[in-house]
Every structure is written in C-alpha cells, then in structure tokens.
Coordinates of N, CA and C in Angstrom, one line a residue:
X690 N -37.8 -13.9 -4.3 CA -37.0 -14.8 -3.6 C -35.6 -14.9 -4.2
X691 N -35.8 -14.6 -5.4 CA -34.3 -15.0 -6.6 C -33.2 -13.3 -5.9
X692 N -33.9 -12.4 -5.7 CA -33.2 -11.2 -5.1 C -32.6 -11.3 -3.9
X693 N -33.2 -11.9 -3.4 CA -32.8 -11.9 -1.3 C -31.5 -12.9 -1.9
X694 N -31.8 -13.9 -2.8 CA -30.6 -15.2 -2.4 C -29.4 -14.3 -3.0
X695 N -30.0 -13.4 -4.1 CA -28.4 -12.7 -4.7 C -28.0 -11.8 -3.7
X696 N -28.8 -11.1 -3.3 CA -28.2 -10.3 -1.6 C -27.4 -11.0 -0.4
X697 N -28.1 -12.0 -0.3 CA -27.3 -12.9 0.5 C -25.5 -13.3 0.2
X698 N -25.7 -13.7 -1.3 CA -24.4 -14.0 -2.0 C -23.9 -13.2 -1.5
X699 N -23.6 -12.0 -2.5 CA -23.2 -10.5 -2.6 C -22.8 -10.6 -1.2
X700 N -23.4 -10.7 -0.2 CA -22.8 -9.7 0.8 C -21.7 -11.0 2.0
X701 N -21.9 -11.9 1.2 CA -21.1 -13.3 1.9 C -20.2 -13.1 1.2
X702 N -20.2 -12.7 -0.2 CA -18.5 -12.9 -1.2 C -18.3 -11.6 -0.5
X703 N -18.8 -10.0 -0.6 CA -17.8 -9.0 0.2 C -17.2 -9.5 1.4
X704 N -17.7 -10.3 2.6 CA -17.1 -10.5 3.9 C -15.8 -11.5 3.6
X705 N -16.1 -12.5 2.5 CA -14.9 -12.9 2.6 C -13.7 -12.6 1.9
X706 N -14.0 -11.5 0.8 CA -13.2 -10.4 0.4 C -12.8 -9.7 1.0
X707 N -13.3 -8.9 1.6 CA -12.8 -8.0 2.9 C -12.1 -8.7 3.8
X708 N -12.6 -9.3 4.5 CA -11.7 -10.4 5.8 C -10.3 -10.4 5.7
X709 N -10.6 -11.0 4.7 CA -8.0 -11.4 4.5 C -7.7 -10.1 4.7
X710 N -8.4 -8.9 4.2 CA -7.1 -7.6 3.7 C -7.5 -6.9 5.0
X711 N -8.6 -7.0 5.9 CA -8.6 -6.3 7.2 C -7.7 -6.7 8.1
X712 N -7.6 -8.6 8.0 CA -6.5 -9.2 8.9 C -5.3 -8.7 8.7
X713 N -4.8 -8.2 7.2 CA -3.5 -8.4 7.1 C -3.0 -6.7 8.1
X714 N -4.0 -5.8 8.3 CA -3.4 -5.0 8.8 C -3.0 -5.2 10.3
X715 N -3.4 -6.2 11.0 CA -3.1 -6.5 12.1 C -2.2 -8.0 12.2
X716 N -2.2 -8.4 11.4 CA -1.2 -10.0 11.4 C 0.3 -9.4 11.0
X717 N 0.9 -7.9 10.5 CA 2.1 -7.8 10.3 C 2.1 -8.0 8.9
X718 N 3.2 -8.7 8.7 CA 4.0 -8.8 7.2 C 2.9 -9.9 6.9
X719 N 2.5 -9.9 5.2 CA 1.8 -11.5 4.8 C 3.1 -11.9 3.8
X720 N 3.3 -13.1 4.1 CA 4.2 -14.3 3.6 C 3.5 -15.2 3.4
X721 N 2.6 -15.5 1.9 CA 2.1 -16.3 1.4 C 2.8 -17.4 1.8
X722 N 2.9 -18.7 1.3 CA 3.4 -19.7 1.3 C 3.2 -20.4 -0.2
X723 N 2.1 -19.9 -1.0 CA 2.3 -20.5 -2.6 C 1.3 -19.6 -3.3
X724 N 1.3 -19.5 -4.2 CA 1.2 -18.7 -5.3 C -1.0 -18.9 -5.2
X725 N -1.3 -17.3 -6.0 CA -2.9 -17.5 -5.9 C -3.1 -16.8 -6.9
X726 N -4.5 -16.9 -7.3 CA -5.1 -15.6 -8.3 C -5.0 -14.2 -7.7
X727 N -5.5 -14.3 -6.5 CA -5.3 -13.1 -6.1 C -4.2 -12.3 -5.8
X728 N -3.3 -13.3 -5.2 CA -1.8 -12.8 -5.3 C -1.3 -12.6 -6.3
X729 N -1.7 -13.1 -7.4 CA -1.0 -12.3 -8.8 C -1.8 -11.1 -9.1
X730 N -3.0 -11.1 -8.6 CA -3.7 -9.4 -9.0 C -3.3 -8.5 -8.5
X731 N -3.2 -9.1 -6.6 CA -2.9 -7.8 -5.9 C -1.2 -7.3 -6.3
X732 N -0.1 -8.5 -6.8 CA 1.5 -8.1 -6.9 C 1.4 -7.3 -8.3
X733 N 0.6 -7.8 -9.6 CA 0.3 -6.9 -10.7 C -0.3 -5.3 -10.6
X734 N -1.2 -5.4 -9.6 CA -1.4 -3.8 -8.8 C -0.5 -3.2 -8.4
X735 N -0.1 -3.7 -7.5 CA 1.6 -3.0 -6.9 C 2.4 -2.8 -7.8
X736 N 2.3 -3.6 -9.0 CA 3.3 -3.1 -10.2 C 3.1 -1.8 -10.8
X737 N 1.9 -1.9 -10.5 CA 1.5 -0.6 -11.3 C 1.1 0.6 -10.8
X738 N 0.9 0.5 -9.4 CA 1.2 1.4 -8.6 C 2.6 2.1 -7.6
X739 N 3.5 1.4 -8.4 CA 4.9 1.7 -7.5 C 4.9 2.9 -7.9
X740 N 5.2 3.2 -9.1 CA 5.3 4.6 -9.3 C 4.9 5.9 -8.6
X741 N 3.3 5.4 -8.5 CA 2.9 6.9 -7.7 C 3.4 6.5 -6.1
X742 N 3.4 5.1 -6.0 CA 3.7 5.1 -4.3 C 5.2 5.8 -4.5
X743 N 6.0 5.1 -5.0 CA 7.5 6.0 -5.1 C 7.3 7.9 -5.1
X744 N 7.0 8.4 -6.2 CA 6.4 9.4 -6.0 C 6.5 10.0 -4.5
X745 N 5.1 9.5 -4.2 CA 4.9 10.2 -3.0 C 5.8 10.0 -1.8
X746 N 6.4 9.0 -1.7 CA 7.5 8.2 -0.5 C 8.7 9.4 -1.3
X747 N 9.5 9.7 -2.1 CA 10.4 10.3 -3.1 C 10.4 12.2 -2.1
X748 N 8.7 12.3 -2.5 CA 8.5 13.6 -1.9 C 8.4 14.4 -0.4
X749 N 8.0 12.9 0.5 CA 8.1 12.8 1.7 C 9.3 13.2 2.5
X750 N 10.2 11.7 1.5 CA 11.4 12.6 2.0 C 12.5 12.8 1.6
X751 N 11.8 14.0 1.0 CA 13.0 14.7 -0.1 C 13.6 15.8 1.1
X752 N 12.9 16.5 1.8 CA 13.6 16.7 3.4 C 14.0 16.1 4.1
X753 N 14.3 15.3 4.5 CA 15.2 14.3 5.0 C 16.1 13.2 4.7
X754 N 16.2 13.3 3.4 CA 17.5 12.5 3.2 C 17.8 13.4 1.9
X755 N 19.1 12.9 1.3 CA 20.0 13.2 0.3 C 19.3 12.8 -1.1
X756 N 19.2 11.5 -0.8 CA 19.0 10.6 -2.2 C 17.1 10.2 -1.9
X757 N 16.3 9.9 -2.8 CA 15.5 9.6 -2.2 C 15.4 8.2 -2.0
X758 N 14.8 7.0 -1.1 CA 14.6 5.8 -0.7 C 14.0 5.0 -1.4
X759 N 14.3 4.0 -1.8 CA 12.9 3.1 -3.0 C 12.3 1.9 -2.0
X760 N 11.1 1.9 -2.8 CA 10.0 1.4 -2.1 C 9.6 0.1 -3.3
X761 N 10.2 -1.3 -2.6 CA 9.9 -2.0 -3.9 C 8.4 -3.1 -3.9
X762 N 7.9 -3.5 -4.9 CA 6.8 -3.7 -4.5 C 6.3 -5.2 -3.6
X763 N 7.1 -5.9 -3.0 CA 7.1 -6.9 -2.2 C 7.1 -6.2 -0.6
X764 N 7.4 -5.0 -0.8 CA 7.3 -4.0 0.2 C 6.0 -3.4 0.7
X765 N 5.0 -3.5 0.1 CA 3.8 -2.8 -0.2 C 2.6 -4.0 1.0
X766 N 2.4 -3.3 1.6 CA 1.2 -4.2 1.9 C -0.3 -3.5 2.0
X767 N -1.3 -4.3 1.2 CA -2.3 -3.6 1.2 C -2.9 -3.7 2.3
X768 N -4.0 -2.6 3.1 CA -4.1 -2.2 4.1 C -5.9 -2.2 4.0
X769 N -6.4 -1.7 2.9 CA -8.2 -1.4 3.0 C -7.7 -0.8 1.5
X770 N -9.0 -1.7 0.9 CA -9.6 -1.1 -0.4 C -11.0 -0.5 0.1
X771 N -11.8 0.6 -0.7 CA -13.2 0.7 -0.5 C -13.4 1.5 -1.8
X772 N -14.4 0.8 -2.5 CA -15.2 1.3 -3.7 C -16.0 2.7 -3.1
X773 N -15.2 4.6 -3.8 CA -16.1 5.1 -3.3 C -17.8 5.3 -3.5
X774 N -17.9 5.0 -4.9 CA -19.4 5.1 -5.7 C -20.3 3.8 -5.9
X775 N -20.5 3.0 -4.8 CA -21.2 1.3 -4.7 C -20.9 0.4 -5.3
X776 N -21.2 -0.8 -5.3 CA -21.1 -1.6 -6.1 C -21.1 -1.8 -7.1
X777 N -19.9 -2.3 -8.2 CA -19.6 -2.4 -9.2 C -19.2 -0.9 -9.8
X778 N -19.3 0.2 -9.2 CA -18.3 1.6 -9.5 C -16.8 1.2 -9.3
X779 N -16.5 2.2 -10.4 CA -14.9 1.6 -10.6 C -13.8 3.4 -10.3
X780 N -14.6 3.5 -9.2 CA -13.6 4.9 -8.3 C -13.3 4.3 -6.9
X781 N -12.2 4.3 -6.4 CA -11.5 3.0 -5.6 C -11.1 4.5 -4.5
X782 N -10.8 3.9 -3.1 CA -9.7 4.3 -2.3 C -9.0 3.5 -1.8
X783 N -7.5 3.2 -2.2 CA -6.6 2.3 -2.0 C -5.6 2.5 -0.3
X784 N -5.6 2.1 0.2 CA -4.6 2.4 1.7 C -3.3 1.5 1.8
X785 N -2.4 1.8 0.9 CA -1.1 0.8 1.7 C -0.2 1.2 2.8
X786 N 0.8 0.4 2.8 CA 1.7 0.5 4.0 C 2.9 0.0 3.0
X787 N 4.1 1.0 3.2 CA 5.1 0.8 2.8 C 6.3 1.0 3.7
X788 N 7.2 0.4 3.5 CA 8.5 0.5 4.1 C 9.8 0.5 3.3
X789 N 9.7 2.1 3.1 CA 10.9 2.4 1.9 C 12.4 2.2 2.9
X790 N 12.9 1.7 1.5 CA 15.1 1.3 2.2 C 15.7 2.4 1.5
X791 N 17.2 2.5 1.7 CA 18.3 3.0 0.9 C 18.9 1.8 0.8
X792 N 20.1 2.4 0.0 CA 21.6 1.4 0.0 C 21.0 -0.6 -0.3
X793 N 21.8 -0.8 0.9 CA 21.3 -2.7 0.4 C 19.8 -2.9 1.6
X794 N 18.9 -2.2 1.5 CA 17.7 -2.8 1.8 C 17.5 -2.7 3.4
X795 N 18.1 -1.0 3.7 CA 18.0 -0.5 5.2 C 16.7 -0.2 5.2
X796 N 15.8 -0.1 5.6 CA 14.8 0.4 6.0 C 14.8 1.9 7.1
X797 N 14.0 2.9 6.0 CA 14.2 4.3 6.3 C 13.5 5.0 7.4
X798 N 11.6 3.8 7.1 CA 10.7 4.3 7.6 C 9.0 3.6 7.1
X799 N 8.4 3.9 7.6 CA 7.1 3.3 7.5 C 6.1 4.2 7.5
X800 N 5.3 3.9 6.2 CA 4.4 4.7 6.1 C 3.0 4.5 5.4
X801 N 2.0 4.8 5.8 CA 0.6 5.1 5.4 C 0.3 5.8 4.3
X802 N 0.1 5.1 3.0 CA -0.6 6.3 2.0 C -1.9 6.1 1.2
X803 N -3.1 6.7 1.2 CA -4.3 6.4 0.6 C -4.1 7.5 -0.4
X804 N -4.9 6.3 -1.7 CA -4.6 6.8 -3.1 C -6.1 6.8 -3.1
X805 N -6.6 7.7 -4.4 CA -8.0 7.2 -5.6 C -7.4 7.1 -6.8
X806 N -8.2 6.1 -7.0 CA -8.4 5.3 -8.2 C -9.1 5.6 -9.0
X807 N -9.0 5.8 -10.2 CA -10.8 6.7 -10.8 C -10.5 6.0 -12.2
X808 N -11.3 5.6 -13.5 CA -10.9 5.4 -14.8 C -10.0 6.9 -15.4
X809 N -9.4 6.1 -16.4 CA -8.5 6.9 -17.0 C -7.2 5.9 -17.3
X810 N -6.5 5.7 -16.5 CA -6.6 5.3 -15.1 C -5.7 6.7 -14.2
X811 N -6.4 7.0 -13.3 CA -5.6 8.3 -13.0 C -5.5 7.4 -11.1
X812 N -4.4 8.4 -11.3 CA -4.4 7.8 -9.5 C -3.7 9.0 -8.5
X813 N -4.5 9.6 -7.6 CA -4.3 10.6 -6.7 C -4.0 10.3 -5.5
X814 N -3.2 10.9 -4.8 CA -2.6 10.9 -3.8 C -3.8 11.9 -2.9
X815 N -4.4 11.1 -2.0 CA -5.5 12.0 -1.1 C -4.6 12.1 0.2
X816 N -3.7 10.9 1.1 CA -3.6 11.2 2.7 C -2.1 10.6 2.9
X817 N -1.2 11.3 3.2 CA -0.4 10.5 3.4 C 0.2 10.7 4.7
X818 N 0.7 9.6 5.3 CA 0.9 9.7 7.1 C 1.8 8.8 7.4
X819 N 2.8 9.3 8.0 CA 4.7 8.8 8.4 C 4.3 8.0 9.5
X820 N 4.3 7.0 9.9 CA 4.0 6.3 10.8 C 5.5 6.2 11.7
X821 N 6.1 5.8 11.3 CA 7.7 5.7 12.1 C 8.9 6.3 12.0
X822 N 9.7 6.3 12.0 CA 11.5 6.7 11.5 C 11.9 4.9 12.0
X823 N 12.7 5.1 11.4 CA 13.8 3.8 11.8 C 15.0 4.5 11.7
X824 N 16.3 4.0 12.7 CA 17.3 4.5 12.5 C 18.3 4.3 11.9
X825 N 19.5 4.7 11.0 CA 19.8 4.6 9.9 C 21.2 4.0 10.7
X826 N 21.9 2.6 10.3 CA 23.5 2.9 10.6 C 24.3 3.8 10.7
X827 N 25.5 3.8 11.5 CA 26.8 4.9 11.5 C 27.2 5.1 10.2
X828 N 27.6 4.2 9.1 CA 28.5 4.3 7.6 C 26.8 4.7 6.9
X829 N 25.9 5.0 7.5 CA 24.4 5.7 6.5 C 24.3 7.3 6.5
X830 N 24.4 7.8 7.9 CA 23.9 8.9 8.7 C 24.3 10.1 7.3
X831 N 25.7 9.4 6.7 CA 25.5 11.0 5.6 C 24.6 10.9 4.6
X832 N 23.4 9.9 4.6 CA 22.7 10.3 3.5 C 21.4 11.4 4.1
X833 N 21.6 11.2 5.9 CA 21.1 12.4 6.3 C 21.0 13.8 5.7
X834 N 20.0 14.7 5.8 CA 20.3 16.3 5.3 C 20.5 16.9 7.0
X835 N 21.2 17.9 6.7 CA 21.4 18.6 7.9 C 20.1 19.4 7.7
X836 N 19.7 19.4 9.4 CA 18.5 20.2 10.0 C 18.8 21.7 10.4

C-alpha cells in the first residue's frame, strides 16, 4: 500500500513539475511578477549555461553577421527538460529558446537549442534549429556579411 501511495506522489509532483515549463512554451515570454525557488534555480542554470548557449548562437551565426550576437540570460526561456536515464538519473536533455541581440538589444533572431547534460559536468550541443530572422535596422545592415 506504502508503494502505490509513493507512486501516486511521484507522478503528481512530475505533472506539476512539468506543467509550468510545457505552458511556458506556448504562453510566450514568462514575466514572473516576484521572486521563487525555482526562479533562482532555473536563472542560476542559465548562468551557467550561457556560455555553451553563446557558443552555439556565436557559431550559428558566424555566417551571417560580422560580429557575433549575445544572448543574455533573461533571454533564455526554458522550453522542455527530460531526464534521459529515469528517475533520479542525472543525464538531462535541456531545450531552450533564445533570442540573441547586437548593438543596444536589437534582436537578430530566434532560436531552438537542445543540449545534454551528463555529470562531469559536460554539456553537448545535440539539435540546433533557427526558428526566425528578424530584420536588422538601416544604421545595422553593415554588421551584415555579404552573400
């Protein structure tokens, strides 16, 4: 009986774990309104994952612009976590959505990148997918690369 009730838990704390971060991919931008535990874990993640998100955003588009675009981490929205090796395995696949700027905070473009997470801590770049262009001002266009 003591098993079913911990199964029961378990799988009521995943749904309401899961829930917020599936909404957030269809609610748009999240604008908390005040400060959480969780929001300090997920903003301390993004801290620590700017780097490889830069990285990969950096290499994207290193063909199409001059300079590369930075991607800061209030920019990041998480999209789908999923533990690949079950419960309580600590090998992750991370999905954000970023929208790297140039200059004073143009926005370049939008994009999809799923990482793994594995101990070490190592973090790989598995899928990455350009979702938009946005178009750049007249006083921007030369940080364009010619085609």
């Amino acid at each position: 009986m003591k098993i079913k009730l911990r199964i029961v838990l378990l799988l009521l704390s995943l749904i309401l774990i899961i829930s917020p971060l599936e909404s957030k991919a269809y609610s748009g931008m999240h604008n908390p309104k005040q400060d959480s535990t969780e929001l300090q874990i997920q903003d301390m993640l993004m801290l620590l994952l700017t780097p490889a998100i830069q990285d990969a955003v950096s290499n994207y588009y290193l063909k199409y612009l001059k300079e590369p675009p930075l991607v800061y981490p209030y920019q990041i929205d998480v999209i789908q976590i999923e533990r690949k090796n079950g419960f309580r395995g600590f090998m992750f696949l991370l999905t954000v959505e970023v929208t790297p700027v140039v200059g004073p905070h143009i926005s370049v473009g939008m994009d999809r990148i799923t990482f793994e997470i594995s101990a070490g801590p190592t973090v790989k770049l598995i899928k990455y997918n350009h979702i938009k262009d946005f178009e750049l001002p007249p006083n921007w266009k030369n940080t364009l690369r010619e085609k």
